[in-house]
Structures are given as C-alpha cells and as structure tokens.
Tab-separated table of C-alpha atoms in Angstrom:
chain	number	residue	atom	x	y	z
V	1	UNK	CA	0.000	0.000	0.000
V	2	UNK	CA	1.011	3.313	-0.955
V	3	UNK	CA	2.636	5.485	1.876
V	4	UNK	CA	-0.146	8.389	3.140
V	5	UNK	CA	1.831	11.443	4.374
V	6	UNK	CA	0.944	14.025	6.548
V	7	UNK	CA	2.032	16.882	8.130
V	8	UNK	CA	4.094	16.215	11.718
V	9	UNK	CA	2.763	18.126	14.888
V	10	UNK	CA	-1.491	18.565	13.612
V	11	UNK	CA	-3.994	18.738	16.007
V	12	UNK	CA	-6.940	17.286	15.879
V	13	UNK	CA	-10.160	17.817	17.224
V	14	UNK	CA	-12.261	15.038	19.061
V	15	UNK	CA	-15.900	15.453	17.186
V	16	UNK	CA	-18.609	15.923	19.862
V	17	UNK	CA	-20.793	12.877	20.708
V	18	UNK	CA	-19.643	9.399	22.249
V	19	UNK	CA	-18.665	7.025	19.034
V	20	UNK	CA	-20.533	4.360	19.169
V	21	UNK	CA	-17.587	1.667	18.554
V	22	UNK	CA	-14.181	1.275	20.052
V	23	UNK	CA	-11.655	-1.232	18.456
V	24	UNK	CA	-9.313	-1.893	20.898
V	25	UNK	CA	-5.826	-4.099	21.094
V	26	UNK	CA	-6.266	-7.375	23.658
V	27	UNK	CA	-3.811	-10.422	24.225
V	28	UNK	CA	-5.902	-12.239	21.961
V	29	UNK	CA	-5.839	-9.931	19.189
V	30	UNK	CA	-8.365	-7.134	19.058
V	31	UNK	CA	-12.113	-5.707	21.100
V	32	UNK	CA	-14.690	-4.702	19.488
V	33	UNK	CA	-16.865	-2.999	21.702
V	34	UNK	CA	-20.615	-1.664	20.218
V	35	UNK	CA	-22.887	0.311	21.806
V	36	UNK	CA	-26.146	-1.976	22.653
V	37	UNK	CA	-29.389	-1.752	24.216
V	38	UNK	CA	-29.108	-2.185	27.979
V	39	UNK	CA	-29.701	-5.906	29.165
V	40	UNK	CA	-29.614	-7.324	32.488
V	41	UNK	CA	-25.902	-9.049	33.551
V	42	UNK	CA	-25.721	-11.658	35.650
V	43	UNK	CA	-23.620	-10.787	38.776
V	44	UNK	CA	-19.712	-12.153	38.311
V	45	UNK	CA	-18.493	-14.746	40.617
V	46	UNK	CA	-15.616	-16.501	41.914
V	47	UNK	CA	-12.243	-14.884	42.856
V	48	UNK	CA	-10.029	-12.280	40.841
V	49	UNK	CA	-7.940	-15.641	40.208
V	50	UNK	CA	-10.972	-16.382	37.670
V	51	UNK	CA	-10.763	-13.725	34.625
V	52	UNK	CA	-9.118	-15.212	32.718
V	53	UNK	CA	-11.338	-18.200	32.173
V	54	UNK	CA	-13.829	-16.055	31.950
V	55	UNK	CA	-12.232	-15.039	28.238
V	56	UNK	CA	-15.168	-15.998	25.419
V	57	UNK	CA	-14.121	-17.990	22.356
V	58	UNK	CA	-12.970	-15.377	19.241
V	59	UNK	CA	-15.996	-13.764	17.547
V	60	UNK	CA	-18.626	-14.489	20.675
V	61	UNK	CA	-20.182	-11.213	21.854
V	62	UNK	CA	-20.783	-10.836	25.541
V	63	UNK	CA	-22.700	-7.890	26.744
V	64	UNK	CA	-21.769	-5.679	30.053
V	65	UNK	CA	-24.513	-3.047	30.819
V	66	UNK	CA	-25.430	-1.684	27.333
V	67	UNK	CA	-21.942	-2.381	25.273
V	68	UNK	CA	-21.163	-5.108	23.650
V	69	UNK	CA	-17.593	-6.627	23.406
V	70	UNK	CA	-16.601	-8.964	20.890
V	71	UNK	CA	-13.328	-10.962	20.436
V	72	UNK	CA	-11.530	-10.997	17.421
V	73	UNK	CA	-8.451	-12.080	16.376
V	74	UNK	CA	-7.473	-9.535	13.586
V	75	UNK	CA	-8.926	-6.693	12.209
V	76	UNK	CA	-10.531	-8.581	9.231
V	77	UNK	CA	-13.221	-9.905	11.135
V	78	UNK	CA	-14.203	-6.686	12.118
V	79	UNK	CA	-15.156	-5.499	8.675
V	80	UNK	CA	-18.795	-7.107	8.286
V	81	UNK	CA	-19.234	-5.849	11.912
V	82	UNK	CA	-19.269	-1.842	10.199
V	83	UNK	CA	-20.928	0.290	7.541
V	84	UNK	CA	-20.111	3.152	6.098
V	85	UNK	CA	-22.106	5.262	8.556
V	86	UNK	CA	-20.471	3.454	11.655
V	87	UNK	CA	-18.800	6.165	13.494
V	88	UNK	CA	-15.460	4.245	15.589
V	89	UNK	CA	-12.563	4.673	17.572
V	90	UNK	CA	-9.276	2.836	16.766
V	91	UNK	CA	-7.160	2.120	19.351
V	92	UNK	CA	-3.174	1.463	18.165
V	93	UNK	CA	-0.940	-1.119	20.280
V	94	UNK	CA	2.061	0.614	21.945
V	95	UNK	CA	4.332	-1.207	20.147
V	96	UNK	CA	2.799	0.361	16.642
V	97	UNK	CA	3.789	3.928	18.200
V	98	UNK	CA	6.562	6.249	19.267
V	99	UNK	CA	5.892	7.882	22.692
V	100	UNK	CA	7.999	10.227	24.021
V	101	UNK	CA	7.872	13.174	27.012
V	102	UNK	CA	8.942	16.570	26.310
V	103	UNK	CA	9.440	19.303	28.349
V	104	UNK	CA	9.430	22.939	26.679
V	105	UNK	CA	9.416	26.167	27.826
V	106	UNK	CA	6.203	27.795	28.137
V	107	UNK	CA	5.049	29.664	25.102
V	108	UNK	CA	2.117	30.115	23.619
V	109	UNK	CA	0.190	26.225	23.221
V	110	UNK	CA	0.087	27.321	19.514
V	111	UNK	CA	3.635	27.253	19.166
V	112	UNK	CA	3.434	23.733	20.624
V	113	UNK	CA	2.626	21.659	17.420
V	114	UNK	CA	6.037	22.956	15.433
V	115	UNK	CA	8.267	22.697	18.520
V	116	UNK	CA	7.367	19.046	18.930
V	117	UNK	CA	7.568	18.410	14.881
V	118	UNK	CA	11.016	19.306	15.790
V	119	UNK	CA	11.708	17.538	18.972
V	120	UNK	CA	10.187	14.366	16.966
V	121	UNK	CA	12.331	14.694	14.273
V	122	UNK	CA	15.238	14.514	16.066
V	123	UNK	CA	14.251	10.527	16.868
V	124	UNK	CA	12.946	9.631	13.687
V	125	UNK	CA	14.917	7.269	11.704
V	126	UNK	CA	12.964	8.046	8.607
V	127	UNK	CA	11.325	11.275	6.850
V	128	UNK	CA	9.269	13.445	9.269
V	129	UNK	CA	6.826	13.865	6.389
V	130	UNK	CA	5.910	10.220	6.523
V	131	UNK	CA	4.914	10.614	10.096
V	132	UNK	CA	1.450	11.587	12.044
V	133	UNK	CA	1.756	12.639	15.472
V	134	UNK	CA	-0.086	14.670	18.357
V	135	UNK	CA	0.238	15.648	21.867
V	136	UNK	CA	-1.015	16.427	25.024
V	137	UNK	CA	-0.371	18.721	27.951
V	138	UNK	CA	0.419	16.966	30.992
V	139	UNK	CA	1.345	20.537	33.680
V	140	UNK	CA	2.723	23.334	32.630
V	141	UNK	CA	3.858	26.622	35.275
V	142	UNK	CA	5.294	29.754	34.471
V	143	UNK	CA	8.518	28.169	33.001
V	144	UNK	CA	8.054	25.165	31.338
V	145	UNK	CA	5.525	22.767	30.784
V	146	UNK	CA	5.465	19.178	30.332
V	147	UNK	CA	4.029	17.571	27.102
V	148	UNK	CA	3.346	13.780	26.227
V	149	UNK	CA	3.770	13.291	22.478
V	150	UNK	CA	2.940	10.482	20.277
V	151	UNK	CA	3.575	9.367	16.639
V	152	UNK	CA	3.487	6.587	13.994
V	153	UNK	CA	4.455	5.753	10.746
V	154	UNK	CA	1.833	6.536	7.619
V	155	UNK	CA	2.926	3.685	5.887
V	156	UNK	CA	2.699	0.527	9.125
V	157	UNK	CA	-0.773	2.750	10.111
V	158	UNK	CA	-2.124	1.865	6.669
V	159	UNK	CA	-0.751	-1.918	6.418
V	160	UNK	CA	-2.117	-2.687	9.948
V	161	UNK	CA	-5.719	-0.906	9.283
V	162	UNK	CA	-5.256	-2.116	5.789
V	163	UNK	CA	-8.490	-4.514	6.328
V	164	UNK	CA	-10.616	-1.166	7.251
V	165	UNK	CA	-9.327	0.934	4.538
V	166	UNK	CA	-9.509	-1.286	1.862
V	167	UNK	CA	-13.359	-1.852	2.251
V	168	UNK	CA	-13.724	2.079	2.477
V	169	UNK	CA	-14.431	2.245	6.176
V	170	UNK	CA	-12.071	5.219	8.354
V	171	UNK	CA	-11.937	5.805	11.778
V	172	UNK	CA	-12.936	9.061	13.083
V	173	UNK	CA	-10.350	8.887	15.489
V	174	UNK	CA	-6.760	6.924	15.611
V	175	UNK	CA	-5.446	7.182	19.374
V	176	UNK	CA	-3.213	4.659	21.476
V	177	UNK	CA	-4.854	2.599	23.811
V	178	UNK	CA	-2.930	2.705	26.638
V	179	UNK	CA	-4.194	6.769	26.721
V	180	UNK	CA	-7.225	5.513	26.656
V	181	UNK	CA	-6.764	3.385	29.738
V	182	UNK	CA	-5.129	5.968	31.541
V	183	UNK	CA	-7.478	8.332	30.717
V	184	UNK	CA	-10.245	5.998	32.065
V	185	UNK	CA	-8.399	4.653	35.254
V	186	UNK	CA	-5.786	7.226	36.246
V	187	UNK	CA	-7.353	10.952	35.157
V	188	UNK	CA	-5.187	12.304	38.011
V	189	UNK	CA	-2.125	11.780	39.516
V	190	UNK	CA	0.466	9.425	38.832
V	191	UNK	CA	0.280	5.648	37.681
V	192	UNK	CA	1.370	2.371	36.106
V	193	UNK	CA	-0.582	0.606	33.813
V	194	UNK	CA	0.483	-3.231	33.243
V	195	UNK	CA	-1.978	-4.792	30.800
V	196	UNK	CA	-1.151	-7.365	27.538
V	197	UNK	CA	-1.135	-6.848	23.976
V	198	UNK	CA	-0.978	-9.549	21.701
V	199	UNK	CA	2.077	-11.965	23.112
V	200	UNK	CA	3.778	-8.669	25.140
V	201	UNK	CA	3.039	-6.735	28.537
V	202	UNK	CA	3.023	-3.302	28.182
V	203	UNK	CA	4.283	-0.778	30.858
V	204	UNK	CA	2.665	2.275	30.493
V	205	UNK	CA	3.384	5.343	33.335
V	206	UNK	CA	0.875	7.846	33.324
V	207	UNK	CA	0.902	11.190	34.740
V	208	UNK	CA	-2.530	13.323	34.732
V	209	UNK	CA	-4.448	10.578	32.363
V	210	UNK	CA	-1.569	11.142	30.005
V	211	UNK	CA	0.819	8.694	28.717
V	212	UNK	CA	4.315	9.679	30.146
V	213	UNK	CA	6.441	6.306	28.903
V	214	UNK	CA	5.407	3.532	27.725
V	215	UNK	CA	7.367	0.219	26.958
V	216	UNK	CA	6.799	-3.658	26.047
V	217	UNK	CA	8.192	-6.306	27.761
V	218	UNK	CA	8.009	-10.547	27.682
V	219	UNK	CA	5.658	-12.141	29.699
V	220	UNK	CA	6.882	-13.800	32.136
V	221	UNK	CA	8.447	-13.310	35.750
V	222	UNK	CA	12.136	-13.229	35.025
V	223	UNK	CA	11.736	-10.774	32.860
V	224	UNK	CA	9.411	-8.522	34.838
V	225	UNK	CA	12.151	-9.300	37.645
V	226	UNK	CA	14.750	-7.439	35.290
V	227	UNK	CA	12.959	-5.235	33.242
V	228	UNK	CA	10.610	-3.643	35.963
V	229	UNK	CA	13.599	-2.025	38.161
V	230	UNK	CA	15.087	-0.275	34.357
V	231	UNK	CA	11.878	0.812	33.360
V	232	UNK	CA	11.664	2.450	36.821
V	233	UNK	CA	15.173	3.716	36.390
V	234	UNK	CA	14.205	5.628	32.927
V	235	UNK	CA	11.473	6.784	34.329
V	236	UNK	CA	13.000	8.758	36.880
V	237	UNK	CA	16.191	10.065	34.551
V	238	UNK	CA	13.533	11.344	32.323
V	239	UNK	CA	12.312	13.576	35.025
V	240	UNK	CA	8.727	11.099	36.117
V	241	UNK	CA	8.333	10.460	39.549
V	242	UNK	CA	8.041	6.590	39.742
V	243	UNK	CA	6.819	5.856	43.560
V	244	UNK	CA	3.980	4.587	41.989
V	245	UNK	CA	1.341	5.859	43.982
V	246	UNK	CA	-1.000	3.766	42.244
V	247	UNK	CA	-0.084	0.525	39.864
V	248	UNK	CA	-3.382	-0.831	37.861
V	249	UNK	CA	-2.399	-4.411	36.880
V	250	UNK	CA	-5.271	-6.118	33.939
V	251	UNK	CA	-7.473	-9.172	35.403
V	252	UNK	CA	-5.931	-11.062	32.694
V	253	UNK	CA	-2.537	-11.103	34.215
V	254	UNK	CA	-3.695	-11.816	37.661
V	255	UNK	CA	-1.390	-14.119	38.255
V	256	UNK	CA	1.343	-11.813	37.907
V	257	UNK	CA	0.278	-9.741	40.812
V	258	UNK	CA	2.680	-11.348	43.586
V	259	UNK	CA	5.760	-11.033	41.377
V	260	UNK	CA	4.820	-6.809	40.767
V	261	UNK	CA	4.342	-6.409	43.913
V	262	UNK	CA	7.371	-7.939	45.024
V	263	UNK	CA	9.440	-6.084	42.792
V	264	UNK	CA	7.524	-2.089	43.000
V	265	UNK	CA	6.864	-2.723	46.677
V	266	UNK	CA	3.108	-1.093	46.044
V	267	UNK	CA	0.156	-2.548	45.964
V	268	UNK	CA	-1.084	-3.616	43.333
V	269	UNK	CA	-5.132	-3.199	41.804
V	270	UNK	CA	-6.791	-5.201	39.293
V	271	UNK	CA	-8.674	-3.890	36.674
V	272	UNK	CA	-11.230	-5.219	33.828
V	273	UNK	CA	-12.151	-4.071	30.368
V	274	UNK	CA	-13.366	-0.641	30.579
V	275	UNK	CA	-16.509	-0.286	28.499
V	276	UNK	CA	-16.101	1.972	26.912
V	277	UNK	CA	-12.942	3.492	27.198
V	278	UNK	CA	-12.834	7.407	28.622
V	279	UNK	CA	-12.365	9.683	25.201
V	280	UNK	CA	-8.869	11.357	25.336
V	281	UNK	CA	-7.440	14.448	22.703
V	282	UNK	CA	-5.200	12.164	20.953
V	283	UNK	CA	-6.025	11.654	17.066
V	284	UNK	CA	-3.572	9.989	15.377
V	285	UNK	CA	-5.693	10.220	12.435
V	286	UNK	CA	-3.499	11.313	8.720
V	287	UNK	CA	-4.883	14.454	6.985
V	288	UNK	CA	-5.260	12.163	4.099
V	289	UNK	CA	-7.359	9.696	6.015
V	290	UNK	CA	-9.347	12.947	7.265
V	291	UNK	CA	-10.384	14.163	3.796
V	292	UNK	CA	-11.275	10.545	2.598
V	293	UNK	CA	-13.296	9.938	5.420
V	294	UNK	CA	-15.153	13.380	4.889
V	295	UNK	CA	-15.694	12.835	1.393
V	296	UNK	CA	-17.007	9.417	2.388
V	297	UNK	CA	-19.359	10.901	4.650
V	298	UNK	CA	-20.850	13.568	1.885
V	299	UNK	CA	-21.179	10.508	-0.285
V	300	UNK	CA	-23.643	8.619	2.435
V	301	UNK	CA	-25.107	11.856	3.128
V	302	UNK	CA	-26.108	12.648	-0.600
V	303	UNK	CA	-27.000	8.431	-1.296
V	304	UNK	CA	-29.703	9.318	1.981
V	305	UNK	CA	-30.994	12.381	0.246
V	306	UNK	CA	-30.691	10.226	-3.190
V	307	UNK	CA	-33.055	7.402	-1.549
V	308	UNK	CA	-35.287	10.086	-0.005
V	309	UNK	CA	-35.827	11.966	-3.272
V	310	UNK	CA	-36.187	8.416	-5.168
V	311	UNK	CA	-38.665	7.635	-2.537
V	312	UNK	CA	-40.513	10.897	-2.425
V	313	UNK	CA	-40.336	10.449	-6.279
V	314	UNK	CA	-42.055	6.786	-6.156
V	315	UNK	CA	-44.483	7.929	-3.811
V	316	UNK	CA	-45.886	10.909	-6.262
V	317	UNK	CA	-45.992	8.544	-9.000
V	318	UNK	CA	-48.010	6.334	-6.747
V	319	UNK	CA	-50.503	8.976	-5.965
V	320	UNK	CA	-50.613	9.851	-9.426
V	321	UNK	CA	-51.417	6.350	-10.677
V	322	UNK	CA	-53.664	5.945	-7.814
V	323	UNK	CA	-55.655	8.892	-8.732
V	324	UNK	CA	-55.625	8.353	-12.613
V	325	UNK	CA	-57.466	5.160	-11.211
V	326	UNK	CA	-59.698	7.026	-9.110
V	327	UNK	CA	-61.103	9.281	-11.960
V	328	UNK	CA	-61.069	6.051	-14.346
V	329	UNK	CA	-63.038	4.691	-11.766
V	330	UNK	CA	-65.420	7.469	-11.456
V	331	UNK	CA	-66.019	7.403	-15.234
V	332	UNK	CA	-66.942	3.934	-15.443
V	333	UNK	CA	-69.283	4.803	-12.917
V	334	UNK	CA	-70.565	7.771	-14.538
V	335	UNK	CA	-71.021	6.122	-18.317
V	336	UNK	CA	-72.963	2.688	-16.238
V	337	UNK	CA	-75.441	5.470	-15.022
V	338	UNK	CA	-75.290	7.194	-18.021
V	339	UNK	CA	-76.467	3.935	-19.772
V	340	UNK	CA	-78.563	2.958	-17.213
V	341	UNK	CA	-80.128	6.250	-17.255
V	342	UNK	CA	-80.654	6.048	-21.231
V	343	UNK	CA	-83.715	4.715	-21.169
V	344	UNK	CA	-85.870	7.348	-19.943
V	345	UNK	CA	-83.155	10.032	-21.582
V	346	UNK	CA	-84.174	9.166	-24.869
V	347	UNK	CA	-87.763	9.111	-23.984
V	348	UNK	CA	-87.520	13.037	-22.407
V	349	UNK	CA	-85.547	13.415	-25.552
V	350	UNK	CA	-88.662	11.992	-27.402
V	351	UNK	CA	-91.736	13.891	-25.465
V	352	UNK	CA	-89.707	16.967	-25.946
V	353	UNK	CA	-89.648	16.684	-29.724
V	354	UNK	CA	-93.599	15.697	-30.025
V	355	UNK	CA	-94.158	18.716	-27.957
V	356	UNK	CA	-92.401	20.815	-30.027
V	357	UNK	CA	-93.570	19.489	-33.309
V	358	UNK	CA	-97.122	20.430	-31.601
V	359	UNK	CA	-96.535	23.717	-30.072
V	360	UNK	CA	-98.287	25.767	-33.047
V	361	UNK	CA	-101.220	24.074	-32.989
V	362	UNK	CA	-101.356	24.221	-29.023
V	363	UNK	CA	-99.842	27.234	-27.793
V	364	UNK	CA	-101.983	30.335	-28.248
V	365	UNK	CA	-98.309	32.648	-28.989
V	366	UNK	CA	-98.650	30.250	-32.695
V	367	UNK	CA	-102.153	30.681	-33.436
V	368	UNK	CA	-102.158	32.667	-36.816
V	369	UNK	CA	-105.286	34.693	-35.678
V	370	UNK	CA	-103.497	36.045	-32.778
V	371	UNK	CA	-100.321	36.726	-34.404
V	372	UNK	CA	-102.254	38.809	-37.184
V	373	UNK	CA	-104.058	40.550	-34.265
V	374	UNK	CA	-100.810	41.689	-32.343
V	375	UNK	CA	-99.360	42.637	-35.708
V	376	UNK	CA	-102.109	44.972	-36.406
V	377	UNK	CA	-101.633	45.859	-32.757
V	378	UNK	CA	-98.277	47.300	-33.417
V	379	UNK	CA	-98.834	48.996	-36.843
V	380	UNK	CA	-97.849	52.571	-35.847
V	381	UNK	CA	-100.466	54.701	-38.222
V	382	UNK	CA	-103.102	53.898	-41.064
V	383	UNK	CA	-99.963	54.928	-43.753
V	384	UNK	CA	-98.038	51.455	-42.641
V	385	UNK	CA	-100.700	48.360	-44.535
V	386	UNK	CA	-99.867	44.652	-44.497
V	387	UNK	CA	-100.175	43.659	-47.875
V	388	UNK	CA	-99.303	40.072	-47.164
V	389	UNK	CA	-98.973	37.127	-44.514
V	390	UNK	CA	-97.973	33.986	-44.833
V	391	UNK	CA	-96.949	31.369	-42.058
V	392	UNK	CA	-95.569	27.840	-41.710
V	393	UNK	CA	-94.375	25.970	-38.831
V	394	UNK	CA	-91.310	27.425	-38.389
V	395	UNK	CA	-91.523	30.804	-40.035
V	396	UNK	CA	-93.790	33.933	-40.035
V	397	UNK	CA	-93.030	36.408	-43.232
V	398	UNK	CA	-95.221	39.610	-43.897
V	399	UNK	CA	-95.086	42.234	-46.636
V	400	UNK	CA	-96.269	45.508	-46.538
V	401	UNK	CA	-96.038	49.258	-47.591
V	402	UNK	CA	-95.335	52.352	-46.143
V	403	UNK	CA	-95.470	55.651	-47.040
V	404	UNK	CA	-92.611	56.526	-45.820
V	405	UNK	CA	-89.270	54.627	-44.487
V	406	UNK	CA	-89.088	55.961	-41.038
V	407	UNK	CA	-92.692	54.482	-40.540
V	408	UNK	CA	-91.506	50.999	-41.432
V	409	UNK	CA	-88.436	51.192	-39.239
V	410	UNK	CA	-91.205	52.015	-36.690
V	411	UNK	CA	-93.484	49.402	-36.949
V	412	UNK	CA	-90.794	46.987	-36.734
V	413	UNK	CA	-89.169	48.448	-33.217
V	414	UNK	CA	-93.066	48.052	-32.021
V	415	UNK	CA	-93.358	44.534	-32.711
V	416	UNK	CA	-90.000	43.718	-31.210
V	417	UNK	CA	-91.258	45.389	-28.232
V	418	UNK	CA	-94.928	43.341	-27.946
V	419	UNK	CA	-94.300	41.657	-25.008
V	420	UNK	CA	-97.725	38.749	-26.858
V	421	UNK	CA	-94.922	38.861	-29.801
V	422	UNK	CA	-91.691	37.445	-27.764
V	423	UNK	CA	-92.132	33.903	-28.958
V	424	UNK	CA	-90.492	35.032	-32.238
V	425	UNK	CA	-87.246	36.666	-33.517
V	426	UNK	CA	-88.373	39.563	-35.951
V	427	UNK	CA	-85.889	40.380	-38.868
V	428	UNK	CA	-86.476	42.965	-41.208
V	429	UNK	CA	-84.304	43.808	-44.209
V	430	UNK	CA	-83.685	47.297	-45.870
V	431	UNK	CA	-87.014	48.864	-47.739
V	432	UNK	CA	-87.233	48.957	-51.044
V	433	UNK	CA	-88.022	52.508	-51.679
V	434	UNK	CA	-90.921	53.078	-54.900
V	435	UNK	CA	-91.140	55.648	-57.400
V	436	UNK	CA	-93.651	57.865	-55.404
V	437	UNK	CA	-91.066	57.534	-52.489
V	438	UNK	CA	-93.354	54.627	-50.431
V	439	UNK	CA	-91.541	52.281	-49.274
V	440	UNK	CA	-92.228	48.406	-49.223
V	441	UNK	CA	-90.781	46.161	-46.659
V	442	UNK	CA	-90.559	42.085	-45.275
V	443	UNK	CA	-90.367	40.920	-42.222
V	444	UNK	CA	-89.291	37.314	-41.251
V	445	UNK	CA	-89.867	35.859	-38.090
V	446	UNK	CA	-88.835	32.550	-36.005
V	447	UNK	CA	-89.237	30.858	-33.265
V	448	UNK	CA	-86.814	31.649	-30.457
C-alpha cells in the first residue's frame, strides 16, 4: 500500500458525541466494543484468580450493561461488523507507536505543534513527512511545561488498518490505547498501567491521564524481575516520579500480581475491560485519512438524500397512478349510469320533440289569428298596410307598404317590443323605396 503522508505536529479535534464503537488491542488480538441496548448481567463470581477463564471464544459477543464486546483475532473480522455510517474509535498497540515526554518552555500552546515536529524529528529514523503525530499537555507553570507526544508511521498505520481501509471504512479517530486506559483509570495523579497486547506486557506510566512512557516487555516473571527495576530507572532520569502511587495491573494477568508487587513494593489493583474506554485528545488520524473519510461521509449523506428523493419520487408517482385510477373509476361509474339512465333520456328526448312538433297548434303565442291581431296591434299609423302574410311551422313572413321609411323602421321596433310577440325573432331587411317615395318592406320571423 502506498505510503499516506501528513504533516508532523497537527492537532486534531475530538468530534462531539460518544462514538458508538471502540476497536481496541487485547492479548488475543483485538475488542470490538458496540454500543447496545441495555440488558440485564448476571452478577460475576468466583475470585479475581478467575478472569481469565472467563475469556469468550474469538468472535462471541458478551454484553456488560449496554456495550457489547466482541473478540476478534485480527482486524478482518471486524469489517462485516461496520458500515459506512459506523462512526469508531481505533485504538493502536504501543508497540505500533513512538511515545515520548517533552518538556518545553512555556510559550504560547500554539507554538506547541512545530516545537514538537522538531523535537520528533530529532528521533525519527525516517522522513518526518511520513509521520502523524499529536500531543497532550500533561502541567505546565510559568517556566516550562510538560508535554506527552505520540507518533506513527503513515505507511505501518495503513498496512495494519489495511483490512478497514480497503473496504472504504475510516476511523474518526486513531489514538493509542494505553491513553485511553489511563485516561479511564488514572485521570489524576500518577500511575502504572500493566496490561497485555498480543504476546507482550506493556508498561505504560501515566501522569494526569496522560501517557508519560510507555514500553513492552516478555511475559513472564524473570523478565518482569529485570525489566521492571530499568523501566523504573528511565522513568525517573527522564524527570517522572516513579513511587507509583498507584499501579493498575489487567485481570488477565492476575497471576502476575505477587511477582509486581514484590518487585515495585506497592500494591497492586486489578482492573477489567473498561466499556467503553474514557475519550482522550489524541487523534492519530493522517490528513489524508481525514479528507477521505469526509468525502465518504458527503457521499452517504447525498446516497440518503438520493433514496429520499427516489422515494418521495415513487411515492408521487403512486398517488398519481392511484388517482388516474380514481377518476377512471369514477367514469366507469358515470357512463354505467349514463347507460342505465338512457332509457328514460331518450324518452324526455322523445316527449320533448312531439311537444315541439305540436306547439303551433297548441300554444296560443302560434295561433295565426293572434299573431295577425298583435301585428295589427303594433302597426304605428293607417300609412303602414300589411299587404301580405304567410306562415308555416317554423316561419312567419309579412309584406307591406309604407309611405314613408321611417314608418316601417317604426313598426318593426313596435313589434320587437310586444311583449304577446316574444315567442319570435323579428328580422327585417332594408325597404325597397318606390317611385312615389313609399316604401315596401318584409319581415321574417322565427321561433326563439
């Protein structure tokens, strides 16, 4: 895998909100602890001398409270365990990292970042460029304060999260585990932490919840017997005051607890899994890794959006369709009444045209009598004569004469204006005017 650089000395800021997954390094390989709905746990049993057979075969969950903890043995199996929308906490071994304590005058915290790039640099065996790394303040006064810094190698981060990566899914934060255990079981004061990882112990001094040294050693008594008193030594020529108020020894390694305190002369506490482990500043995570992640993120944001619009989209076609159906529906149902109704239509249809075929021989308005009578009605003077009358079912025409034009024009605004006339629409064209300036005129009339 290609080597992801990034610059030395950034600092990172935790996002708000408790993840909801920690991956974490064990003696058996890795933890991966889920938030779960709280269940009811049996109460634990038996001595301290019983953890470890209380350790659950690889990939079997067991559930404390309302986390979940499963075994695995490498980070592969913990791939179908995510999805892309899995926020989760990687936790590095000690032996993946470079941890060192500084101590620096006390200048502005902003200047912090590029004085430590610098103080790292000096212990690198490779480019600085090709390193991530991050700090934390342990005290500071008004002439120097104390800093414990911590960095790793692009190129072994990506081959040992490799699994993760490769399947698209990124941590949203990349800390060391032993902060996290100090930052759970030691947030003040000074400790040791003695806990496995994989085949190794790791001794881990904390000071404040911060990690202050931190070391691997073999397994075993002999070796704690010669490797405890130099890792004590260090401690103290680096300046970290190793009484040891307070030494936290894993449940795992009970067995080991005569032989540490024998050797440290302090008493010695066991401690369990922490679930889950206390958040620290720490973020190990490459800028690279940072803007892949957040690009990832956009991508499930706009594939949510996507699915919502597709949905919304689906469900206004399905209204639509629905209500084309409706309105089919409702036409059926109006042409089955219309042809139900058909019937009698046709017969109103049929009444309607016998009455109207015998209107002029019943209603009174057709009778030619009165017609001729409201005709003569209107005539405005004895100079305006009706000369001629004719009528047929549907039309009325009459002739006559004037003696002048104006008296024409006159009798026909009179007979538009008898109310006993209304049944018919008068027409009259212009008058023909005669030699001895009468003037002879037609009128046409229909039914309305």
């Amino acid at each position: 895998m290609a080597v992801l650089k990034c610059s030395v000395g950034r600092s990172f800021k935790i996002q708000t909100g408790m993840p909801s997954i920690f991956i974490i390094p064990t003696s058996h390989g890795w933890n991966f602890v889920r938030s779960a709905a709280p269940v009811s746990v049996p109460a634990r049993k038996g001595s301290d001398n019983e953890a470890g057979g209380r350790e659950a075969a690889a990939g079997k969950p067991d559930q404390n409270g309302s986390w979940t903890v499963r075994k695995l043995q490498t980070l592969e199996e913990a791939v179908p365990l995510l999805s892309a929308s899995d926020e989760f906490v990687l936790g590095l071994p000690v032996s993946a990292v470079i941890a060192q304590r500084f101590r620096l005058p006390s200048v502005d915290p902003a200047e912090f970042p590029e004085m430590i790039r610098l103080q790292i640099e000096k212990l690198l065996p490779f480019p600085a460029d090709e390193v991530t790394s991050d700090f934390e303040l342990i005290a500071q006064n008004e002439t120097e304060s104390v800093v414990s810094a911590v960095a790793i190698r692009n190129e072994q981060l990506a081959e040992m999260a490799s699994p993760l990566l490769n399947r698209g899914y990124i941590p949203r934060q990349v800390t060391v585990y032993a902060a996290q255990r100090a930052s759970t079981y030691a947030p003040k004061g000074n400790a040791l932490l003695i806990y496995p990882e994989g085949e190794m112990l790791v001794y881990a001094m904390t000071e404040n919840g911060k990690l202050s040294l931190a070391r691997t050693i073999e397994r075993n008594g002999d070796h704690l017997q010669l490797e405890l008193p130099q890792l004590r030594l260090s401690a103290e020529l680096q300046g970290i005051d190793a009484s040891y108020p307070n030494v936290l020894l894993d449940e795992t390694c009970y067995e080991l607890r005569e032989a540490v305190e024998g050797i440290l002369t302090s008493p010695t506490e066991i401690v369990g899994i922490e679930l889950p482990p206390a958040p620290v500043k720490l973020n190990l995570l490459p800028e690279s890794w940072r803007r892949r992640r957040l690009q990832l993120t956009r991508q499930v944001e706009w594939q949510k959006r996507l699915v919502w619009i597709g949905g919304a989209y689906v469900a206004i076609l399905v209204l639509l369709f629905a209500y084309l159906g409706f309105l089919r529906f409702q036409l059926g149902r109006l042409d089955r009444r219309i042809a139900r109704d058909a019937p009698g239509t046709e017969f109103v249809r049929a009444t309607e045209a016998k009455w109207k075929a015998l209107a002029p021989a019943l209603d009174p308005h057709y009778y030619p009598v009165e017609i001729l009578q409201h005709l003569f009605e209107s005539l405005p003077s004895g100079d305006v004569r009706i000369t001629s009358y004719n009528q047929s079912a549907r039309q009325i025409s009459v002739d006559g004469e004037a003696n002048a034009a104006a008296l024409a024009y006159e009798f026909i605004d009179k007979i538009k204006k008898n109310p006993e006339l209304r049944t018919f629409q008068f027409d009259m064209a212009a008058p023909r005017i005669l030699p001895n300036n009468h003037a002879q005129f037609r009128l046409e009339g229909k039914p309305k």
